[in-house]
Short mmCIF file of C-alpha atoms and ligand atoms in Angstrom, two decimals:
data_model
loop_
_atom_site.label_atom_id
_atom_site.label_comp_id
_atom_site.label_asym_id
_atom_site.label_seq_id
_atom_site.Cartn_x
_atom_site.Cartn_y
_atom_site.Cartn_z
CA MET A 1 89.08 145.71 97.16
CA ILE A 2 86.93 148.20 95.27
CA LYS A 3 86.53 145.82 92.30
CA GLU A 4 85.61 142.96 94.63
CA ILE A 5 83.07 145.16 96.45
CA GLU A 6 81.48 146.14 93.10
CA LYS A 7 81.26 142.50 92.02
CA LEU A 8 79.70 141.28 95.27
CA LYS A 9 77.28 144.19 95.32
CA LYS A 10 75.84 143.19 91.93
CA GLN A 11 75.83 139.45 92.73
CA LYS A 12 73.94 139.98 95.98
CA ASN A 13 71.60 142.82 94.94
CA ALA A 14 73.11 145.02 97.65
CA ILE A 15 73.41 148.80 97.93
CA ILE A 16 75.90 150.81 99.90
CA LEU A 17 74.64 153.86 101.78
CA ALA A 18 77.20 156.24 103.28
CA HIS A 19 76.65 159.13 105.63
CA ASN A 20 78.26 162.45 104.67
CA TYR A 21 80.75 162.00 107.55
CA GLN A 22 82.29 158.81 106.13
CA ASN A 23 85.88 158.66 104.95
CA PRO A 24 86.36 159.78 101.29
CA GLU A 25 87.05 156.25 99.96
CA ILE A 26 83.80 155.00 101.52
CA GLN A 27 81.79 157.89 100.06
CA ASP A 28 83.33 157.11 96.66
CA ILE A 29 82.19 153.47 96.59
CA ALA A 30 78.70 154.25 97.94
CA ASP A 31 75.59 154.15 95.76
CA TYR A 32 74.15 157.01 97.78
CA THR A 33 75.63 159.49 100.21
CA GLY A 34 73.49 161.79 102.31
CA ASP A 35 72.34 163.06 105.67
CA SER A 36 70.30 161.03 108.14
CA LEU A 37 66.96 162.01 106.57
CA GLU A 38 68.02 161.35 102.98
CA LEU A 39 69.53 157.96 103.82
CA SER A 40 66.49 156.82 105.79
CA LYS A 41 64.24 157.71 102.83
CA ILE A 42 66.48 155.76 100.43
CA ALA A 43 66.50 152.78 102.81
CA ALA A 44 62.70 152.84 102.89
CA HIS A 45 62.15 153.05 99.13
CA ASN A 46 64.95 151.03 97.57
CA ASP A 47 64.36 147.43 96.46
CA ALA A 48 67.85 146.05 97.18
CA GLU A 49 67.91 142.90 99.33
CA ILE A 50 70.96 143.95 101.31
CA ILE A 51 71.83 147.39 102.66
CA ILE A 52 75.44 147.98 103.68
CA PHE A 53 75.10 150.98 105.98
CA CYS A 54 78.31 152.96 106.28
CA GLY A 55 77.46 155.12 109.25
CA VAL A 56 76.70 154.47 112.90
CA HIS A 57 74.43 152.02 114.69
CA PHE A 58 71.28 154.18 115.02
CA MET A 59 71.32 154.78 111.25
CA ALA A 60 71.44 151.06 110.43
CA GLU A 61 68.71 150.48 113.03
CA SER A 62 66.53 153.13 111.41
CA ALA A 63 67.03 151.47 108.01
CA TYR A 64 65.96 148.13 109.49
CA ILE A 65 62.94 149.67 111.23
CA LEU A 66 61.78 151.08 107.88
CA SER A 67 62.67 147.98 105.81
CA PRO A 68 62.68 144.82 107.98
CA GLN A 69 62.52 142.56 104.93
CA LYS A 70 66.05 143.70 104.00
CA LYS A 71 69.28 142.53 105.50
CA VAL A 72 70.81 145.65 107.06
CA ILE A 73 74.53 145.35 107.68
CA LEU A 74 76.76 147.72 109.68
CA PRO A 75 80.37 146.88 108.67
CA ASP A 76 81.66 147.61 112.20
CA ILE A 77 79.11 146.77 114.89
CA GLN A 78 81.10 148.89 117.38
CA ALA A 79 80.34 152.08 115.39
CA GLY A 80 77.90 153.65 117.82
CA CYS A 81 76.86 157.21 118.60
CA PRO A 82 77.76 158.51 122.08
CA MET A 83 74.96 161.08 121.87
CA ALA A 84 72.36 158.37 121.14
CA ASP A 85 73.67 156.49 124.19
CA MET A 86 72.96 159.54 126.39
CA ALA A 87 69.21 158.79 126.41
CA GLU A 88 67.96 155.65 128.18
CA VAL A 89 64.39 154.54 127.70
CA GLU A 90 63.61 154.33 131.46
CA ASP A 91 64.72 157.95 131.97
CA VAL A 92 62.58 159.10 129.05
CA ILE A 93 59.50 157.40 130.53
CA GLU A 94 60.27 159.03 133.91
CA MET A 95 60.63 162.47 132.29
CA LYS A 96 57.31 162.03 130.46
CA LYS A 97 55.58 161.54 133.85
CA ASN A 98 56.62 165.09 134.81
CA TYR A 99 55.16 166.57 131.61
CA PRO A 100 52.15 164.39 130.75
CA HIS A 101 50.88 166.78 128.05
CA ALA A 102 54.22 167.24 126.28
CA ALA A 103 55.07 165.55 122.98
CA ILE A 104 58.25 163.48 123.00
CA VAL A 105 60.24 164.59 119.96
CA THR A 106 63.30 162.46 119.38
CA TYR A 107 66.25 163.21 117.15
CA ILE A 108 66.96 160.29 114.81
CA ASN A 109 70.34 160.01 116.64
CA SER A 110 68.78 157.75 119.28
CA SER A 111 68.27 154.06 120.00
CA ALA A 112 65.29 152.13 118.61
CA SER A 113 63.92 151.66 122.13
CA VAL A 114 63.93 155.44 122.77
CA LYS A 115 62.26 156.03 119.38
CA ALA A 116 59.64 153.47 120.43
CA VAL A 117 58.50 155.61 123.39
CA SER A 118 58.52 158.82 121.33
CA ASP A 119 55.67 160.58 119.57
CA ILE A 120 57.72 161.55 116.55
CA CYS A 121 61.31 161.56 115.26
CA VAL A 122 63.13 164.47 113.63
CA THR A 123 66.47 165.03 111.94
CA SER A 124 68.52 168.21 112.03
CA ALA A 125 67.12 169.02 108.56
CA ASN A 126 63.45 168.98 109.57
CA ALA A 127 63.35 169.52 113.37
CA VAL A 128 62.15 173.16 113.26
CA ARG A 129 59.44 172.47 110.66
CA ILE A 130 58.13 169.39 112.45
CA VAL A 131 58.07 170.90 115.95
CA ASN A 132 56.06 173.82 114.60
CA LYS A 133 53.57 171.45 112.99
CA LEU A 134 52.79 169.61 116.24
CA GLU A 135 49.56 170.29 118.09
CA THR A 136 51.08 170.34 121.58
CA ASP A 137 52.54 173.51 123.13
CA THR A 138 55.25 171.68 125.07
CA VAL A 139 57.91 169.42 123.63
CA ILE A 140 60.46 167.19 125.37
CA PHE A 141 63.37 167.20 122.93
CA ILE A 142 65.67 164.15 123.11
CA PRO A 143 68.70 163.70 123.22
CA ASP A 144 70.59 166.77 121.87
CA LYS A 145 70.44 169.87 124.10
CA ASN A 146 72.15 171.96 121.40
CA LEU A 147 69.68 171.04 118.66
CA ALA A 148 66.88 171.61 121.21
CA HIS A 149 68.23 175.10 121.84
CA TYR A 150 68.44 175.75 118.11
CA VAL A 151 64.81 174.67 117.58
CA GLN A 152 63.71 176.93 120.47
CA ARG A 153 64.93 179.95 118.46
CA PHE A 154 62.26 179.28 115.82
CA THR A 155 59.20 178.27 117.80
CA GLN A 156 56.77 179.69 120.35
CA LYS A 157 56.42 176.23 121.89
CA LYS A 158 58.17 175.41 125.14
CA ILE A 159 61.11 173.08 124.44
CA ILE A 160 62.33 170.99 127.36
CA PRO A 161 65.82 169.84 126.38
CA TRP A 162 67.38 166.50 127.26
CA LYS A 163 70.94 166.73 128.57
CA GLY A 164 72.72 164.94 125.72
CA PHE A 165 75.15 166.33 123.18
CA CYS A 166 77.42 165.24 120.35
CA PRO A 167 81.00 165.19 121.70
CA THR A 168 82.39 165.93 118.23
CA HIS A 169 80.34 169.13 117.83
CA ASP A 170 80.02 170.21 121.46
CA ARG A 171 83.76 170.43 122.09
CA PHE A 172 84.13 173.20 119.48
CA THR A 173 84.23 176.53 121.32
CA LYS A 174 83.34 180.14 120.54
CA GLU A 175 87.02 181.08 121.13
CA GLU A 176 88.15 178.61 118.47
CA LEU A 177 85.62 180.06 116.05
CA ILE A 178 86.77 183.62 116.78
CA ALA A 179 90.38 182.58 116.07
CA ILE A 180 89.58 180.89 112.74
CA LYS A 181 87.38 183.83 111.67
CA GLN A 182 90.30 186.20 112.35
CA LYS A 183 92.50 184.04 110.13
CA TYR A 184 89.95 183.99 107.29
CA PRO A 185 87.98 187.27 107.66
CA ASP A 186 86.24 186.98 104.26
CA ALA A 187 85.03 183.42 104.76
CA CYS A 188 81.39 182.42 105.16
CA VAL A 189 80.88 180.42 108.39
CA ILE A 190 78.59 177.39 108.24
CA VAL A 191 78.00 175.24 111.33
CA HIS A 192 75.81 172.27 112.22
CA PRO A 193 72.99 172.82 114.75
CA GLU A 194 74.64 170.22 117.02
CA CYS A 195 77.19 172.96 117.86
CA ARG A 196 76.92 175.00 121.07
CA PRO A 197 74.47 177.96 121.07
CA GLU A 198 77.28 180.54 121.32
CA VAL A 199 78.91 179.02 118.22
CA VAL A 200 75.56 179.02 116.38
CA ASP A 201 75.17 182.72 117.31
CA MET A 202 78.34 183.58 115.38
CA ALA A 203 77.66 181.54 112.23
CA ASP A 204 76.41 182.92 108.91
CA MET A 205 74.45 179.73 108.24
CA VAL A 206 73.32 176.81 110.43
CA LEU A 207 72.63 173.73 108.34
CA SER A 208 72.33 169.94 108.45
CA THR A 209 74.89 168.14 106.30
CA GLY A 210 72.34 167.62 103.52
CA GLN A 211 71.41 171.31 103.62
CA MET A 212 75.13 172.22 103.37
CA VAL A 213 75.37 170.20 100.16
CA LYS A 214 72.28 171.93 98.71
CA ASN A 215 73.31 175.46 99.71
CA ILE A 216 77.02 175.52 98.79
CA PRO A 217 76.41 176.45 95.11
CA MET A 218 74.51 179.58 96.23
CA ILE A 219 77.33 180.93 98.44
CA THR A 220 79.42 183.63 96.77
CA ASN A 221 82.38 183.68 99.23
CA LYS A 222 85.48 181.95 97.90
CA GLN A 223 86.38 180.64 101.38
CA ILE A 224 83.98 178.69 103.56
CA ILE A 225 84.63 177.70 107.18
CA ILE A 226 82.94 174.38 107.96
CA GLY A 227 81.84 173.71 111.53
CA THR A 228 80.95 170.05 111.37
CA GLU A 229 82.55 166.63 110.97
CA ALA A 230 85.51 166.52 108.56
CA GLY A 231 83.99 163.93 106.19
CA ILE A 232 81.58 166.45 104.65
CA VAL A 233 84.46 168.42 103.13
CA HIS A 234 85.12 165.63 100.59
CA LYS A 235 81.56 165.90 99.30
CA LEU A 236 81.52 169.70 99.29
CA LYS A 237 84.79 169.83 97.32
CA LYS A 238 83.23 167.65 94.61
CA ILE A 239 80.27 170.00 94.31
CA ALA A 240 82.28 173.24 94.40
CA PRO A 241 85.94 172.53 93.49
CA GLU A 242 86.58 176.26 92.96
CA LYS A 243 85.95 177.01 96.66
CA GLU A 244 88.33 176.69 99.59
CA PHE A 245 86.81 174.74 102.47
CA ILE A 246 88.39 175.33 105.86
CA LEU A 247 87.57 172.85 108.61
CA ALA A 248 86.86 175.00 111.69
CA SER A 249 88.87 172.66 113.95
CA LYS A 250 91.12 169.67 113.35
CA ASP A 251 89.16 167.94 116.13
CA PHE A 252 85.96 167.80 114.07
CA ILE A 253 86.35 164.02 113.74
CA CYS A 254 83.73 161.51 114.84
CA PRO A 255 85.79 158.41 115.75
CA ASN A 256 82.76 156.17 115.32
CA MET A 257 82.04 157.34 111.77
CA LYS A 258 85.69 156.65 110.98
CA LYS A 259 85.47 153.01 112.10
CA ILE A 260 84.12 151.96 108.70
CA THR A 261 86.89 151.01 106.28
CA LEU A 262 86.97 149.51 102.75
CA GLU A 263 88.25 146.26 104.19
CA LYS A 264 85.36 146.05 106.65
CA VAL A 265 82.87 146.83 103.88
CA LEU A 266 84.29 144.00 101.78
CA ILE A 267 84.19 141.51 104.66
CA ALA A 268 80.65 142.60 105.59
CA LEU A 269 79.44 142.14 102.01
CA SER A 270 81.04 138.75 101.63
CA ASP A 271 79.98 137.39 105.08
CA GLU A 272 76.61 139.25 105.09
CA GLN A 273 77.17 140.35 108.66
CA PRO A 274 77.17 141.97 111.23
CA ILE A 275 73.43 142.43 110.76
CA VAL A 276 71.40 144.96 112.69
CA THR A 277 67.86 144.06 113.75
CA VAL A 278 65.32 145.36 116.24
CA GLN A 279 62.92 143.28 118.33
CA GLU A 280 59.53 143.33 116.50
CA GLY A 281 57.44 144.97 119.26
CA THR A 282 59.99 147.79 119.56
CA ARG A 283 60.31 148.08 115.78
CA ILE A 284 56.57 148.62 115.24
CA LYS A 285 56.46 151.43 117.84
CA ALA A 286 59.67 153.06 116.55
CA LEU A 287 58.34 152.75 112.98
CA HIS A 288 55.32 154.79 113.98
CA ALA A 289 57.57 157.67 115.18
CA LEU A 290 59.74 157.50 112.04
CA GLN A 291 56.78 157.30 109.67
CA LYS A 292 55.16 160.33 111.30
CA MET A 293 58.41 162.20 110.62
CA LEU A 294 58.52 161.10 106.99
CA GLU A 295 54.87 162.15 106.52
CA LEU A 296 55.48 165.62 107.97
CA SER A 297 58.78 166.20 106.13
P1 LIG B 1 72.89 165.10 109.59
O1 LIG B 1 73.69 164.41 108.54
O2 LIG B 1 71.46 164.65 109.54
O3 LIG B 1 73.06 166.57 109.53
O4 LIG B 1 73.38 164.57 111.02
C1 LIG B 1 74.58 164.85 111.58
C2 LIG B 1 75.05 163.79 112.50
O5 LIG B 1 75.62 164.03 113.52
C3 LIG B 1 74.82 162.41 112.17
O6 LIG B 1 75.38 161.61 113.10
FE1 LIG B 2 76.95 160.78 117.01
FE2 LIG B 2 78.13 163.15 116.82
FE3 LIG B 2 79.25 161.06 115.67
FE4 LIG B 2 76.99 162.09 114.69
S1 LIG B 2 78.97 163.07 114.77
S2 LIG B 2 77.45 159.93 115.03
S3 LIG B 2 75.98 162.74 116.57
S4 LIG B 2 78.92 161.34 117.88
#
């Protein structure tokens, strides 16, 4: 399958992008792996004709919004993001009416139609920096309440959180973290800002997946507890094979990220589907919010 994927990729001028949460075999066949921000930049600047996006729906949508001339393919069209689905465009418009002077800041983990009614997008890697650069004093932060809470720690602005959350990160509790810390007392604890505030409080570092990759070489502890989706451990092990990575909970699995398999990638490349597109009026508005993010990051 891997040989066939390689052959088709060359024939069709395609690239494979894989999020850091993908299964190891998918990361290994990808041309690029990265976090949401890194992958959206690659999608925008690469000249491949076909992008096979190994991730979830909002990521493929973002790639299409930035590069509509490319064929963007999501190998399993059912790979969605439950957190992105927690914000509906009508509710966002309603919320905006209550805070007419607030900026709508939307995490990239959202649908194209929600991005289209937003002032700017952010990722977990740039949310703090971007919120602080905005001119408004009040921000409606959509859809992740945990990331909103994290941003509030680093800004004087008033953050009004949406009520969404990532089920994979939000189910991890403070008690579970206390237990794993007791088991590995010398370990450094790194968690993703999608975790609950009380978990964030106890971590040594709070990083996006891309920031984890960049920071691992600087950490002196031999053992590192990882509080995010299991897929990242494969990448971290490649960067620092001498370290012991301990997944903070066996439940740190995003079932949607895991829907992408080698077989589905091969079928998607050969059939050139399922494609992801966005209606042009929505795309132009969503593009504006994404481009503003790319300019400020
Ligand atoms: P990052 O890779 O941008 O840290 O995002 C995490 C995530 O939940 C993506 O779905
Ligand atoms: Fe969505 Fe969470 Fe899965 Fe990321 S890890 S795709 S935020 S459900």
